[in-house]
Amino acid sequence: MSVRNHLYLSYKKTEEMEKVVQPISELATQHGFTLVSNPVEANIIASIGGDNAFLQATRKTGFRDDCLYVGISVDSSGFYTDFTIQEIEQVIQAIKNEEVEVRRYPILKVTVDHEKPFYCLNECSIRSNVIKTFVIDVFIDELHFETFRGDGMIVSTPTGSTAYNMSVNGAVVDPTLPSLQVSEIASLNNNDYRTLGTSFLLGANRKLTLKVVQDGNDHPIIGVDNEALSIRHAKEIKMELAERHIKVLKLKHNSFWERVQRKFL
Ligand code: NAP
Ligand code: MN
């Protein structure tokens, strides 16, 4: 499987999407690609849809570091989707001629109570599941840094910084800076509870531990990108950058900052 021609197409299985995907499958086959139905057999995984579809594609295929991900959007291009379906011929030619530029994105590793880790590309969010605050002891490495009381916290990767993190006034982070950003959702600040009150960035070698204070409201919702974990009860959530990256096929002249400019300015 050294030749990069085993292609898996990831998309929402609707009648409408099947129609969009049909010509892409045909074109890929004509150009000598083998379409595989099991992503394990693929060395290229293409998502068709928006950023949401790309997030789903990485999650459902296990954030592989030994294959190339490609984001193809149906309408306008997004943060993870460098290409639109109008450019599909170009994408296929580029892969075929090995004229591809690849970017590497850091991903976040999340471990809840010593279970098997989860990975995320955008962020891990933890939120109260009732109309009541909950309390988290926040540790940076071994240091008990602060005690948070409020709605929740968002820990985002650099590429996730333009998503949920941005809505709570977090900073936009260049993905060439491997880091995690910790942002608050509506913290309560008074003489009993005090938090930093701004987002902060942790370097690649730091570990963040969130200990949910077991006071009755200790059933927060934990989200990894666009999926909620089915964990009913969490005590300790550890987060750090994963050792691995995902590799994404890149269009020339489409840097992160060009995409930020296009989307927001
Ligand atoms: P959604 O609520 O349907 O859509 C969230 C929006 O964010 C969509 O427009 C999506 O683009 C866009 N998006 C996703 N990743 C992005 C990124 N890295 N940079 C900029 N925009 C991005 O949820 P969804 O489509 O399932 O996406 C899940 C993401 O939604 C989560 O990872 C979280 O970041 C974000 N979210 C945001 C808020 C908020 O801002 N208040 C609340 C919950 C979740 P597409 O339309 O191309 O999919
Ligand atoms: Mn969406």
Short mmCIF file of C-alpha atoms and ligand atoms in Angstrom, two decimals:
data_model
loop_
_atom_site.label_atom_id
_atom_site.label_comp_id
_atom_site.label_asym_id
_atom_site.label_seq_id
_atom_site.Cartn_x
_atom_site.Cartn_y
_atom_site.Cartn_z
CA MET A 1 0.00 0.00 0.00
CA SER A 2 2.94 2.35 -0.58
CA VAL A 3 1.21 4.08 -3.49
CA ARG A 4 -1.26 6.65 -2.27
CA ASN A 5 -4.32 5.46 -4.10
CA HIS A 6 -6.63 3.82 -1.58
CA LEU A 7 -9.34 6.38 -1.09
CA TYR A 8 -12.08 6.44 1.52
CA LEU A 9 -14.88 8.98 1.11
CA SER A 10 -16.50 10.19 4.31
CA TYR A 11 -19.81 12.06 4.12
CA LYS A 12 -23.27 12.21 5.56
CA LYS A 13 -25.21 9.34 4.01
CA THR A 14 -28.19 11.27 2.64
CA GLU A 15 -29.79 10.99 -0.78
CA GLU A 16 -28.63 14.52 -1.58
CA MET A 17 -25.02 13.78 -0.64
CA GLU A 18 -24.99 10.51 -2.60
CA LYS A 19 -25.73 12.61 -5.70
CA VAL A 20 -22.84 14.96 -4.90
CA VAL A 21 -20.45 12.10 -4.22
CA GLN A 22 -21.31 9.94 -7.25
CA PRO A 23 -19.30 11.98 -9.83
CA ILE A 24 -16.36 12.25 -7.40
CA SER A 25 -16.23 8.45 -7.03
CA GLU A 26 -16.36 8.02 -10.80
CA LEU A 27 -13.61 10.55 -11.44
CA ALA A 28 -11.38 9.02 -8.77
CA THR A 29 -11.83 5.53 -10.21
CA GLN A 30 -11.04 6.78 -13.73
CA HIS A 31 -7.79 8.21 -12.39
CA GLY A 32 -6.74 4.89 -10.93
CA PHE A 33 -7.82 5.28 -7.32
CA THR A 34 -9.31 2.34 -5.48
CA LEU A 35 -12.34 3.29 -3.44
CA VAL A 36 -12.37 1.40 -0.18
CA SER A 37 -15.38 0.94 2.06
CA ASN A 38 -13.34 0.36 5.19
CA PRO A 39 -11.26 3.40 6.24
CA VAL A 40 -8.61 1.08 7.73
CA GLU A 41 -7.65 0.12 4.18
CA ALA A 42 -7.33 3.73 3.04
CA ASN A 43 -4.25 5.89 2.77
CA ILE A 44 -6.27 8.93 1.73
CA ILE A 45 -9.42 9.90 3.59
CA ALA A 46 -11.55 12.62 2.00
CA SER A 47 -14.43 14.31 3.78
CA ILE A 48 -17.16 15.83 1.68
CA GLY A 49 -19.17 18.56 3.40
CA GLY A 50 -18.21 21.40 5.75
CA ASP A 51 -15.87 21.59 8.70
CA ASN A 52 -18.37 19.49 10.56
CA ALA A 53 -17.95 16.70 7.99
CA PHE A 54 -14.17 16.96 8.36
CA LEU A 55 -14.40 16.68 12.15
CA GLN A 56 -16.58 13.60 11.73
CA ALA A 57 -14.17 12.06 9.22
CA THR A 58 -11.19 12.34 11.56
CA ARG A 59 -13.16 11.03 14.54
CA LYS A 60 -14.75 8.08 12.74
CA THR A 61 -11.42 7.00 11.29
CA GLY A 62 -9.52 7.27 14.57
CA PHE A 63 -7.27 10.30 13.89
CA ARG A 64 -4.79 8.31 11.88
CA ASP A 65 -1.28 9.68 11.49
CA ASP A 66 -0.35 7.33 8.65
CA CYS A 67 -2.76 8.65 6.04
CA LEU A 68 -3.59 11.90 4.36
CA TYR A 69 -6.84 13.70 5.12
CA VAL A 70 -8.49 15.92 2.52
CA GLY A 71 -11.39 18.28 3.21
CA ILE A 72 -13.70 18.96 0.28
CA SER A 73 -16.54 21.38 0.83
CA VAL A 74 -19.74 21.48 -1.15
CA ASP A 75 -20.20 25.25 -1.08
CA SER A 76 -17.71 27.79 0.29
CA SER A 77 -14.45 26.57 1.74
CA GLY A 78 -14.01 26.36 5.48
CA PHE A 79 -11.22 25.97 7.99
CA TYR A 80 -10.49 22.33 7.41
CA THR A 81 -11.76 22.15 3.85
CA ASP A 82 -9.14 23.49 1.49
CA PHE A 83 -10.99 22.42 -1.61
CA THR A 84 -14.45 22.74 -3.04
CA ILE A 85 -16.11 20.12 -5.24
CA GLN A 86 -15.52 22.39 -8.26
CA GLU A 87 -11.78 21.77 -7.80
CA ILE A 88 -12.04 18.01 -7.53
CA GLU A 89 -10.17 17.39 -10.78
CA GLN A 90 -7.23 19.46 -9.48
CA VAL A 91 -7.19 17.55 -6.19
CA ILE A 92 -7.08 14.21 -7.96
CA GLN A 93 -4.33 15.34 -10.33
CA ALA A 94 -2.28 16.74 -7.47
CA ILE A 95 -2.43 13.52 -5.45
CA LYS A 96 -1.72 11.43 -8.53
CA ASN A 97 1.37 13.47 -9.45
CA GLU A 98 2.43 13.69 -5.81
CA GLU A 99 2.36 17.47 -6.04
CA VAL A 100 0.77 17.83 -2.69
CA GLU A 101 1.55 20.17 0.13
CA VAL A 102 0.74 18.81 3.51
CA ARG A 103 0.14 20.56 6.76
CA ARG A 104 0.32 18.91 10.14
CA TYR A 105 -2.27 19.74 12.77
CA PRO A 106 -1.83 19.17 16.50
CA ILE A 107 -4.61 17.21 18.18
CA LEU A 108 -5.74 17.08 21.77
CA LYS A 109 -5.69 13.93 23.88
CA VAL A 110 -8.36 13.69 26.56
CA THR A 111 -8.37 11.04 29.29
CA VAL A 112 -11.35 10.76 31.60
CA ASP A 113 -10.75 8.82 34.82
CA HIS A 114 -8.00 6.61 33.39
CA GLU A 115 -10.21 5.30 30.58
CA LYS A 116 -9.00 4.86 27.01
CA PRO A 117 -8.15 8.33 25.63
CA PHE A 118 -10.27 10.37 23.23
CA TYR A 119 -8.83 12.70 20.64
CA CYS A 120 -10.10 15.97 19.28
CA LEU A 121 -9.22 18.35 16.53
CA ASN A 122 -11.20 21.44 17.66
CA GLU A 123 -11.72 21.25 21.37
CA CYS A 124 -12.85 19.43 24.44
CA SER A 125 -15.62 21.25 26.25
CA ILE A 126 -17.01 20.53 29.68
CA ARG A 127 -20.31 22.05 30.71
CA SER A 128 -22.84 21.81 33.47
CA ASN A 129 -25.83 19.79 32.35
CA VAL A 130 -28.28 21.65 34.58
CA ILE A 131 -29.10 25.31 35.22
CA LYS A 132 -26.64 25.41 38.07
CA THR A 133 -22.93 26.08 38.27
CA PHE A 134 -20.44 23.33 38.89
CA VAL A 135 -16.97 23.46 40.38
CA ILE A 136 -13.67 22.37 38.86
CA ASP A 137 -10.22 22.36 40.42
CA VAL A 138 -7.83 23.32 37.64
CA PHE A 139 -4.28 21.92 37.71
CA ILE A 140 -1.44 22.91 35.40
CA ASP A 141 1.00 20.02 35.61
CA GLU A 142 1.07 19.37 39.40
CA LEU A 143 0.12 22.92 40.37
CA HIS A 144 -3.37 23.59 41.71
CA PHE A 145 -3.85 26.75 39.71
CA GLU A 146 -7.44 27.86 40.40
CA THR A 147 -10.90 26.72 41.42
CA PHE A 148 -13.46 27.44 38.75
CA ARG A 149 -17.16 27.81 39.36
CA GLY A 150 -19.46 28.52 36.46
CA ASP A 151 -20.93 27.01 33.31
CA GLY A 152 -17.84 25.25 32.02
CA MET A 153 -14.52 25.36 30.22
CA ILE A 154 -13.26 24.93 26.69
CA VAL A 155 -9.83 23.55 25.90
CA SER A 156 -9.02 24.12 22.26
CA THR A 157 -6.29 23.26 19.83
CA PRO A 158 -4.84 26.02 17.61
CA THR A 159 -7.13 25.06 14.70
CA GLY A 160 -10.07 24.86 17.10
CA SER A 161 -9.33 28.40 18.27
CA THR A 162 -11.58 29.85 15.56
CA ALA A 163 -14.54 27.70 16.63
CA TYR A 164 -16.23 27.52 20.06
CA ASN A 165 -13.22 29.17 21.71
CA MET A 166 -13.71 32.31 19.64
CA SER A 167 -17.31 32.70 20.81
CA VAL A 168 -16.09 33.09 24.40
CA ASN A 169 -13.45 35.68 23.40
CA GLY A 170 -10.51 33.32 23.23
CA ALA A 171 -7.57 34.27 21.01
CA VAL A 172 -7.05 32.95 17.51
CA VAL A 173 -3.86 30.87 17.57
CA ASP A 174 -1.49 30.12 14.71
CA PRO A 175 -1.44 26.32 14.21
CA THR A 176 2.34 26.47 13.86
CA LEU A 177 2.35 27.05 17.64
CA PRO A 178 1.57 23.67 19.18
CA SER A 179 -0.47 24.65 22.25
CA LEU A 180 -3.72 24.27 24.16
CA GLN A 181 -5.94 27.19 24.98
CA VAL A 182 -8.04 27.13 28.14
CA SER A 183 -11.13 29.37 28.07
CA GLU A 184 -13.88 29.88 30.62
CA ILE A 185 -17.61 29.80 30.04
CA ALA A 186 -19.25 32.28 32.42
CA SER A 187 -17.12 31.97 35.54
CA LEU A 188 -18.49 33.18 38.82
CA ASN A 189 -16.05 35.53 40.50
CA ASN A 190 -16.49 36.63 44.09
CA ASN A 191 -14.67 36.38 47.42
CA ASP A 192 -15.05 32.60 47.49
CA TYR A 193 -14.30 31.76 43.88
CA ARG A 194 -11.67 33.46 41.81
CA THR A 195 -10.34 32.49 38.42
CA LEU A 196 -7.89 34.15 36.10
CA GLY A 197 -10.78 35.48 34.03
CA THR A 198 -8.98 35.39 30.69
CA SER A 199 -8.05 32.60 28.33
CA PHE A 200 -4.56 31.21 28.66
CA LEU A 201 -2.28 29.21 26.40
CA LEU A 202 -0.32 26.18 27.56
CA GLY A 203 2.80 25.02 25.78
CA ALA A 204 3.09 21.63 24.13
CA ASN A 205 4.62 19.88 27.14
CA ARG A 206 2.09 20.99 29.73
CA LYS A 207 -0.64 18.81 31.17
CA LEU A 208 -3.98 20.21 32.24
CA THR A 209 -6.09 18.35 34.79
CA LEU A 210 -9.67 19.30 35.56
CA LYS A 211 -11.01 17.72 38.76
CA VAL A 212 -14.77 17.97 38.99
CA VAL A 213 -15.66 18.70 42.59
CA GLN A 214 -18.03 15.96 43.76
CA ASP A 215 -20.73 18.09 45.31
CA GLY A 216 -23.87 16.67 43.70
CA ASN A 217 -23.60 18.64 40.44
CA ASP A 218 -20.87 16.41 39.11
CA HIS A 219 -22.40 15.06 35.92
CA PRO A 220 -21.10 17.56 33.39
CA ILE A 221 -21.47 17.12 29.64
CA ILE A 222 -18.09 16.45 28.05
CA GLY A 223 -17.83 17.24 24.36
CA VAL A 224 -15.06 16.21 22.00
CA ASP A 225 -15.48 18.30 18.85
CA ASN A 226 -19.04 17.73 17.72
CA GLU A 227 -19.75 14.70 19.83
CA ALA A 228 -20.81 14.37 23.46
CA LEU A 229 -19.16 11.60 25.42
CA SER A 230 -21.60 9.15 26.92
CA ILE A 231 -19.77 9.26 30.23
CA ARG A 232 -22.33 9.79 33.01
CA HIS A 233 -19.97 10.67 35.77
CA ALA A 234 -16.52 12.21 35.55
CA LYS A 235 -14.04 12.93 38.29
CA GLU A 236 -10.80 13.75 36.61
CA ILE A 237 -10.17 14.88 33.04
CA LYS A 238 -6.59 15.06 31.82
CA MET A 239 -5.70 16.92 28.66
CA GLU A 240 -2.51 17.30 26.71
CA LEU A 241 -1.40 17.58 23.11
CA ALA A 242 -1.21 14.14 21.52
CA GLU A 243 2.14 12.76 20.40
CA ARG A 244 0.70 12.37 16.93
CA HIS A 245 -0.56 14.86 14.35
CA ILE A 246 -2.93 14.53 11.49
CA LYS A 247 -1.72 15.33 8.01
CA VAL A 248 -4.00 17.39 5.80
CA LEU A 249 -3.71 18.04 2.09
CA LYS A 250 -3.22 21.72 1.50
CA LEU A 251 -3.99 24.10 -1.29
CA LYS A 252 -1.25 26.61 -2.16
CA HIS A 253 -1.87 30.19 -1.04
CA ASN A 254 -4.37 29.12 1.54
CA SER A 255 -2.58 29.59 4.82
CA PHE A 256 -4.37 29.61 8.14
CA TRP A 257 -4.28 33.43 8.21
CA GLU A 258 -5.67 33.66 4.71
CA ARG A 259 -8.56 31.49 5.83
CA VAL A 260 -9.08 33.59 8.95
CA GLN A 261 -9.10 36.71 6.80
CA ARG A 262 -11.52 35.19 4.31
CA LYS A 263 -13.93 34.02 6.96
CA PHE A 264 -13.91 36.93 9.38
CA LEU A 265 -12.65 40.12 7.73
P1 NAP B 1 -22.63 23.51 14.73
O1 NAP B 1 -23.10 24.14 15.99
O2 NAP B 1 -23.61 23.00 13.75
O3 NAP B 1 -21.69 24.52 13.91
C1 NAP B 1 -20.63 25.21 14.40
C2 NAP B 1 -20.04 26.11 13.30
O4 NAP B 1 -18.65 26.17 13.51
C3 NAP B 1 -20.25 25.62 11.87
O5 NAP B 1 -20.46 26.74 11.06
C4 NAP B 1 -18.94 24.94 11.57
O6 NAP B 1 -18.63 24.93 10.18
C5 NAP B 1 -17.98 25.86 12.29
N1 NAP B 1 -16.69 25.30 12.61
C6 NAP B 1 -16.35 24.03 12.97
N2 NAP B 1 -15.04 23.95 13.22
C7 NAP B 1 -14.53 25.19 13.02
C8 NAP B 1 -13.23 25.74 13.13
N3 NAP B 1 -12.19 25.00 13.51
N4 NAP B 1 -13.06 27.06 12.86
C9 NAP B 1 -14.10 27.82 12.50
N5 NAP B 1 -15.35 27.37 12.38
C10 NAP B 1 -15.56 26.05 12.63
O7 NAP B 1 -21.64 22.33 15.16
P2 NAP B 1 -20.81 21.36 14.25
O8 NAP B 1 -20.94 21.73 12.82
O9 NAP B 1 -21.14 20.00 14.68
O10 NAP B 1 -19.34 21.74 14.68
C11 NAP B 1 -18.85 21.39 15.93
C12 NAP B 1 -18.12 22.56 16.50
O11 NAP B 1 -19.03 23.59 16.78
C13 NAP B 1 -17.46 22.27 17.82
O12 NAP B 1 -16.21 21.65 17.68
C14 NAP B 1 -17.37 23.67 18.40
O13 NAP B 1 -16.13 24.28 18.10
C15 NAP B 1 -18.43 24.47 17.71
N6 NAP B 1 -19.40 24.97 18.67
C16 NAP B 1 -19.49 26.32 18.79
C17 NAP B 1 -20.33 26.87 19.72
C18 NAP B 1 -20.36 28.36 19.83
O14 NAP B 1 -19.64 29.03 19.09
N7 NAP B 1 -21.15 28.91 20.75
C19 NAP B 1 -21.10 26.07 20.56
C20 NAP B 1 -20.99 24.68 20.40
C21 NAP B 1 -20.13 24.16 19.45
P3 NAP B 1 -19.45 24.05 9.10
O15 NAP B 1 -20.75 24.74 8.92
O16 NAP B 1 -18.55 24.11 7.92
O17 NAP B 1 -19.61 22.67 9.68
MN MN B 2 -22.53 22.25 11.24
#
